[in-house]
CSV table of C-alpha atoms in Angstrom, one decimal:
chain,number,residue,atom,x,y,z
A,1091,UNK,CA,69.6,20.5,46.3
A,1092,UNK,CA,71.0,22.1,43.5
A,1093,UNK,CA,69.5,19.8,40.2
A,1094,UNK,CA,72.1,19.3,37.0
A,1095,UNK,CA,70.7,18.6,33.8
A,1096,UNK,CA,72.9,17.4,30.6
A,1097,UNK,CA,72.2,16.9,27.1
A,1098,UNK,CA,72.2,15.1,24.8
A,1099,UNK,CA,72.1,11.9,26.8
A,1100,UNK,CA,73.4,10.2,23.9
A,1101,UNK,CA,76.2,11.2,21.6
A,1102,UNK,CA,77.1,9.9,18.4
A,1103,UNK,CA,80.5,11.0,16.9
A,1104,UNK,CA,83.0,10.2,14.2
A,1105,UNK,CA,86.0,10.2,14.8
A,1106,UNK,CA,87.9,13.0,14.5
A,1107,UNK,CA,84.8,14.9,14.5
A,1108,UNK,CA,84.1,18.0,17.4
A,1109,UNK,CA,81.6,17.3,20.0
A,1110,UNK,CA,80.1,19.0,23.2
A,1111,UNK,CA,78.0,18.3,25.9
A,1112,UNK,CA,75.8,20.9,28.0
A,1113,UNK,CA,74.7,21.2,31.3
A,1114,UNK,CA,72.5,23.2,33.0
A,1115,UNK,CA,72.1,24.1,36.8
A,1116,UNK,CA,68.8,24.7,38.8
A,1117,UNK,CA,70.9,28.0,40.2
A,1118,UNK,CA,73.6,29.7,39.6
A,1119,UNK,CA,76.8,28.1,40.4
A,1120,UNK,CA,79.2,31.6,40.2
A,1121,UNK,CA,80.6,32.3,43.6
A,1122,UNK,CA,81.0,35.8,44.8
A,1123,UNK,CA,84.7,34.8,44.2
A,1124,UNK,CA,84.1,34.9,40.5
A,1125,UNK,CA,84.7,31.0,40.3
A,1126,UNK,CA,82.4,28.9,38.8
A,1127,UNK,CA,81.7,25.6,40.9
A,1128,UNK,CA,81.5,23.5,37.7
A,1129,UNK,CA,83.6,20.3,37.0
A,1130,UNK,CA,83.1,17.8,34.2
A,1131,UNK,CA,84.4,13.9,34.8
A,1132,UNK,CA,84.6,11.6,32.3
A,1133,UNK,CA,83.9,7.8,33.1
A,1134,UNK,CA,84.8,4.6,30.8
A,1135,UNK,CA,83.5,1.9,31.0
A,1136,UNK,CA,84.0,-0.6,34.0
A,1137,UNK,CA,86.7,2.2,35.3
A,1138,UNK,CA,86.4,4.7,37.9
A,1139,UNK,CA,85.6,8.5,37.0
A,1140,UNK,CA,88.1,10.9,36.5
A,1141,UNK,CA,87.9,14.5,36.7
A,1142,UNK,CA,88.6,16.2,33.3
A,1143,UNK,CA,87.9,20.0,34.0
A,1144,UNK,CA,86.8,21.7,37.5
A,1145,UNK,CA,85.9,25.3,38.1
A,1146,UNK,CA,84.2,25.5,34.8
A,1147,UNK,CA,87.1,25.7,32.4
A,1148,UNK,CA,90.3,24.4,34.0
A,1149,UNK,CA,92.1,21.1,32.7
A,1150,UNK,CA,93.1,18.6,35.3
A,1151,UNK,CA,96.8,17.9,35.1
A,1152,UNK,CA,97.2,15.3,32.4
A,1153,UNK,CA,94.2,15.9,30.5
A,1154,UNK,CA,94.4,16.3,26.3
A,1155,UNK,CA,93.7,20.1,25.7
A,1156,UNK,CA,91.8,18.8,22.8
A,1157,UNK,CA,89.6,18.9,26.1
A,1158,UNK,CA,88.2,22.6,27.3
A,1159,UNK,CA,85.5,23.7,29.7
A,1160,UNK,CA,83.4,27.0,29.3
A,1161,UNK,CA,80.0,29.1,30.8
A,1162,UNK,CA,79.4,30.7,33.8
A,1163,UNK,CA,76.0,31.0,36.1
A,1164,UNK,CA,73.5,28.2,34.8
A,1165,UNK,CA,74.9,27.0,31.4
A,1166,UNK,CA,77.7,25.4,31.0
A,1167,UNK,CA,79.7,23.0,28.0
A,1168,UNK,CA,81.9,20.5,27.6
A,1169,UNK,CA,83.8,20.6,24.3
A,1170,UNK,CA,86.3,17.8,22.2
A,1171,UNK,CA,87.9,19.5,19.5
A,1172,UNK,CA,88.5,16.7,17.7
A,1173,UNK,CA,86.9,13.0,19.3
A,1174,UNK,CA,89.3,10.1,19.7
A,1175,UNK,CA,88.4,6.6,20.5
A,1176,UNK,CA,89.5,7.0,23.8
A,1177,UNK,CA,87.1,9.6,24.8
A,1178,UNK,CA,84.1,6.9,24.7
A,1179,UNK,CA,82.7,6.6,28.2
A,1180,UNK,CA,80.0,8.4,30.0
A,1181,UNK,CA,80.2,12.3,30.6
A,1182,UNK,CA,78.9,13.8,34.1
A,1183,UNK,CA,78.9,17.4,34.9
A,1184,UNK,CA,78.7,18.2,38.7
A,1185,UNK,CA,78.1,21.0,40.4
A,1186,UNK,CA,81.0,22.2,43.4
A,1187,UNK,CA,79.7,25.0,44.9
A,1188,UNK,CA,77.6,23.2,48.1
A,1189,UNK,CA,76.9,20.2,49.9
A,1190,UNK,CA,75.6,17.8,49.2
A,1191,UNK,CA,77.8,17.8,45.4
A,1192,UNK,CA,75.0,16.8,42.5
A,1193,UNK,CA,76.0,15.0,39.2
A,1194,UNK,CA,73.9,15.3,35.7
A,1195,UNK,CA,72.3,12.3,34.5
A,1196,UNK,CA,75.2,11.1,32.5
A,1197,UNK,CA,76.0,11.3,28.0
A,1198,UNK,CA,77.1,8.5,27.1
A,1199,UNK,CA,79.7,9.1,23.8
A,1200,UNK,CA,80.0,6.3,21.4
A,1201,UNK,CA,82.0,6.2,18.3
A,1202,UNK,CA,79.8,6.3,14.8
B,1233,UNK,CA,101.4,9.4,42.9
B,1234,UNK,CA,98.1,10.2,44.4
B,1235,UNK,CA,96.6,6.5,44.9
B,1236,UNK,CA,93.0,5.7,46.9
B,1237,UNK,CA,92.6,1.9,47.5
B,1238,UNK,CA,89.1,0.5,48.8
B,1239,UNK,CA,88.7,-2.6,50.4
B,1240,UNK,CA,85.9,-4.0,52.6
B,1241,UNK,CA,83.0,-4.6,50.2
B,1242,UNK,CA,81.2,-7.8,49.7
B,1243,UNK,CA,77.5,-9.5,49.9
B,1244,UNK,CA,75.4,-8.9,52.9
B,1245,UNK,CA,72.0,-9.6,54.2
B,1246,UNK,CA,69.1,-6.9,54.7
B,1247,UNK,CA,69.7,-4.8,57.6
B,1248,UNK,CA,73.3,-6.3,58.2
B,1249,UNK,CA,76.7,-4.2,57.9
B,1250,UNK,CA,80.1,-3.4,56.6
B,1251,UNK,CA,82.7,-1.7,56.9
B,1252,UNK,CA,84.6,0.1,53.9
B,1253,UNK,CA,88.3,1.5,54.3
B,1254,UNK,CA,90.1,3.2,52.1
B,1255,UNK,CA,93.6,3.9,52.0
B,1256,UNK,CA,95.2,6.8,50.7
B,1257,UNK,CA,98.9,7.8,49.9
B,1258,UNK,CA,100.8,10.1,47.9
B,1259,UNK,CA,99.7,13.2,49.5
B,1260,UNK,CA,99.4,14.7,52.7
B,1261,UNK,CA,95.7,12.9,54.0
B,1262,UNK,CA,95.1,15.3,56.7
B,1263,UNK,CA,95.0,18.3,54.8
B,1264,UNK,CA,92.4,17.2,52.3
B,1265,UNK,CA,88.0,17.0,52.6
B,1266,UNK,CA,87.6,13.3,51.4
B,1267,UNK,CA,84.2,11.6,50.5
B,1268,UNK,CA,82.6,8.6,49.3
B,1269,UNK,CA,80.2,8.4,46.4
B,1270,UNK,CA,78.6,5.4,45.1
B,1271,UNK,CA,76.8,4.1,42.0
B,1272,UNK,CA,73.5,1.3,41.5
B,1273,UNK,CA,74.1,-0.6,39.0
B,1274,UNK,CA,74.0,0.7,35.6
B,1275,UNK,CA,73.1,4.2,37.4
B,1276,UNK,CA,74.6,7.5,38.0
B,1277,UNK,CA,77.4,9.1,40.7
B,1278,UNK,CA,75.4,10.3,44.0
B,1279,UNK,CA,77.3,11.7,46.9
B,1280,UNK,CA,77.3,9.6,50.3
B,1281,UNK,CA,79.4,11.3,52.7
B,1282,UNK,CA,82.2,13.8,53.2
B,1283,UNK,CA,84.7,14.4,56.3
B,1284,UNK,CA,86.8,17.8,56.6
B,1285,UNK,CA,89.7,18.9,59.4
B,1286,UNK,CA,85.9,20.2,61.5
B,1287,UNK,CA,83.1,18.7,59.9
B,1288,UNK,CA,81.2,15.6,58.8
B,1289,UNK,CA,78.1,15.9,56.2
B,1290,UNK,CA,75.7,13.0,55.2
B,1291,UNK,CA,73.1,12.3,52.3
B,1292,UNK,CA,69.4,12.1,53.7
B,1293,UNK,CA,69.0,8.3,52.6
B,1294,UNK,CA,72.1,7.4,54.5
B,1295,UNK,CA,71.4,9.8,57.9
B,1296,UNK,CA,71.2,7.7,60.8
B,1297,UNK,CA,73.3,4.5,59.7
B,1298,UNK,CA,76.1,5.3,58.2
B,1299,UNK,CA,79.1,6.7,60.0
B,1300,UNK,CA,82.3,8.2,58.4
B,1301,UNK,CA,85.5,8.3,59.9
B,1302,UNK,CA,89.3,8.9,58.8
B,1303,UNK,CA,92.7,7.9,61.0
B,1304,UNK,CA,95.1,10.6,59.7
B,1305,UNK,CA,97.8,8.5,61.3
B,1306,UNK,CA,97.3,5.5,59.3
B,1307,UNK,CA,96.3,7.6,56.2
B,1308,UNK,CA,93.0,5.5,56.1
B,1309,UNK,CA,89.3,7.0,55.1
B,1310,UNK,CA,86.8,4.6,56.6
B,1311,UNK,CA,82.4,4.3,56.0
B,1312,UNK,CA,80.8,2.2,58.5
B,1313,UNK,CA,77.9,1.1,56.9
B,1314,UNK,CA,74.7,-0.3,59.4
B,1315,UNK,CA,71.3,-1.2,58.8
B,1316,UNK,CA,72.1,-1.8,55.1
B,1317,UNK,CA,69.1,-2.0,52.7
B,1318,UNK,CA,68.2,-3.3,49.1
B,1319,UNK,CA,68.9,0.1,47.8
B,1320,UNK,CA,72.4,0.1,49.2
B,1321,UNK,CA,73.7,-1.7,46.8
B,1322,UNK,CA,76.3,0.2,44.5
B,1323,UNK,CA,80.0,0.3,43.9
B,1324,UNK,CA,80.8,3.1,46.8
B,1325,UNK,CA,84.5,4.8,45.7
B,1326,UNK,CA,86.2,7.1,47.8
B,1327,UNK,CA,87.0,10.4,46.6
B,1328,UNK,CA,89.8,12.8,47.4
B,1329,UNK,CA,88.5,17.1,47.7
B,1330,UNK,CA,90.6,19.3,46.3
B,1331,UNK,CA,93.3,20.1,42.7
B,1332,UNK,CA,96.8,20.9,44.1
B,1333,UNK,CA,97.3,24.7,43.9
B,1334,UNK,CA,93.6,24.9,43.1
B,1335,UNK,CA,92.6,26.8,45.9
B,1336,UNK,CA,88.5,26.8,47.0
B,1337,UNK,CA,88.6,23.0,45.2
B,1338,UNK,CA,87.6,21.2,48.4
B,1339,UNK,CA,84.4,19.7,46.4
B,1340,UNK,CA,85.8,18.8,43.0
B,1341,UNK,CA,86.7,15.2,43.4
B,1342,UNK,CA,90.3,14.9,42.1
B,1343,UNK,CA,91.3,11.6,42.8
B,1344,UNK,CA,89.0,8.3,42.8
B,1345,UNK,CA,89.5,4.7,44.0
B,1346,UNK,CA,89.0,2.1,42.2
B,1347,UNK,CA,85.7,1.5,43.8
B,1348,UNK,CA,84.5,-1.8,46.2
B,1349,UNK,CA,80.8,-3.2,45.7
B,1350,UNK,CA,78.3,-4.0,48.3
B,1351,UNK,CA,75.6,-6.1,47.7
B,1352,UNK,CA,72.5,-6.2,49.8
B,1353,UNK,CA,70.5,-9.2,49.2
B,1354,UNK,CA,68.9,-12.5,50.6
């Protein structure tokens, strides 16, 4: 199985500040389709995840573009331009490319 | 409006079962892989199970007594869940494959449930 790793697992931010998230894959998660099986979910708390960017860099429908995905192969990141409260919860990066699908450990974002 | 709505969960004895359905609507459920996931308590996402149009894939710790099913006429994703164990225990959502006009997205979960718990305890 492919193994994700994130960090930090803990993010501190102020409000209004930028903030980002990596993730890193035990292979390479670039298809010989040049997609990038990469997606980023955000959950809050005592909610269900929801998906905020797949295929490395593309915005689900209805997600802030203050939101963007980016990397290719092994490294990828999550960036907020500009952190709101809303955007505390945790932060899981999962690999798409096989079966079975493998998440990261989790960052949690809290507000300063 | 894509909606996924899981029902069946509850408390259950060591080595007893369930049975978790979930029902879908808003979208055309045949066309789409769809999975369950589930989460321990204060734990990450691990993926369970997934059903496509011509195949059916398990986890290792599940192998053996779980089942997944769908009923594309009654738009209805189902996990039949034997031989539960302590370690069961987790919220289990269902999960829809695939962003519209995303083609190759079958494994990016677009749409989740609400999630139903199971408990497995004495």
């Amino acid at each position: 199985d492919i193994v994700m790793t994130q960090s930090p697992l803990s993010l501190p931010v102020t409000p209004g500040e930028p903030a980002s998230i990596s993730c890193r894959s035990s292979q390479s998660l670039l298809h010989r389709n040049g997609n990038n099986y990469l997606d980023w979910y955000l959950q809050k708390t005592g909610q269900s995840p929801q998906l905020l960017i797949y295929m490395g860099s593309n915005r689900a429908p209805g997600v802030p573009d203050r939101f963007s995905g980016s990397g290719s192969g092994t490294d990828f990141t999550l960036r907020i331009s500009r952190v709101e409260a809303e955007d505390v919860g945790v932060y899981y990066c999962m690999q798409a490319l096989q079966t079975p699908q493998t998440f990261g450990q989790g960052t949690k974002l809290e507000i300063k | 409006e894509v909606q996924l709505v899981e029902s069946g969960g509850g408390l259950v004895q060591p080595g007893g079962s369930l049975r978790l359905s979930c029902a879908a609507s808003g979208f055309t459920f045949s066309s789409y892989w769809m999975y369950w996931v589930r989460q321990a308590p204060g734990k990450g996402l691990v993926w369970v199970s997934h059903i496509t149009s011509d195949g059916i894939n398990y986890a290792d710790f599940v192998q053996g007594r779980f089942t997944i099913s769908r009923d594309n006429a009654q738009n209805t994703l189902y996990l039949q869940m034997n031989s539960l164990r302590a370690e069961d225990t987790a919220v289990y959502y269902c999960a829809r494959g695939g962003v519209e006009m995303a083609t190759h997205s079958r494994r990016t979960f677009a749409y989740w449930g609400q999630g139903t718990p199971v408990t497995v305890s004495t």
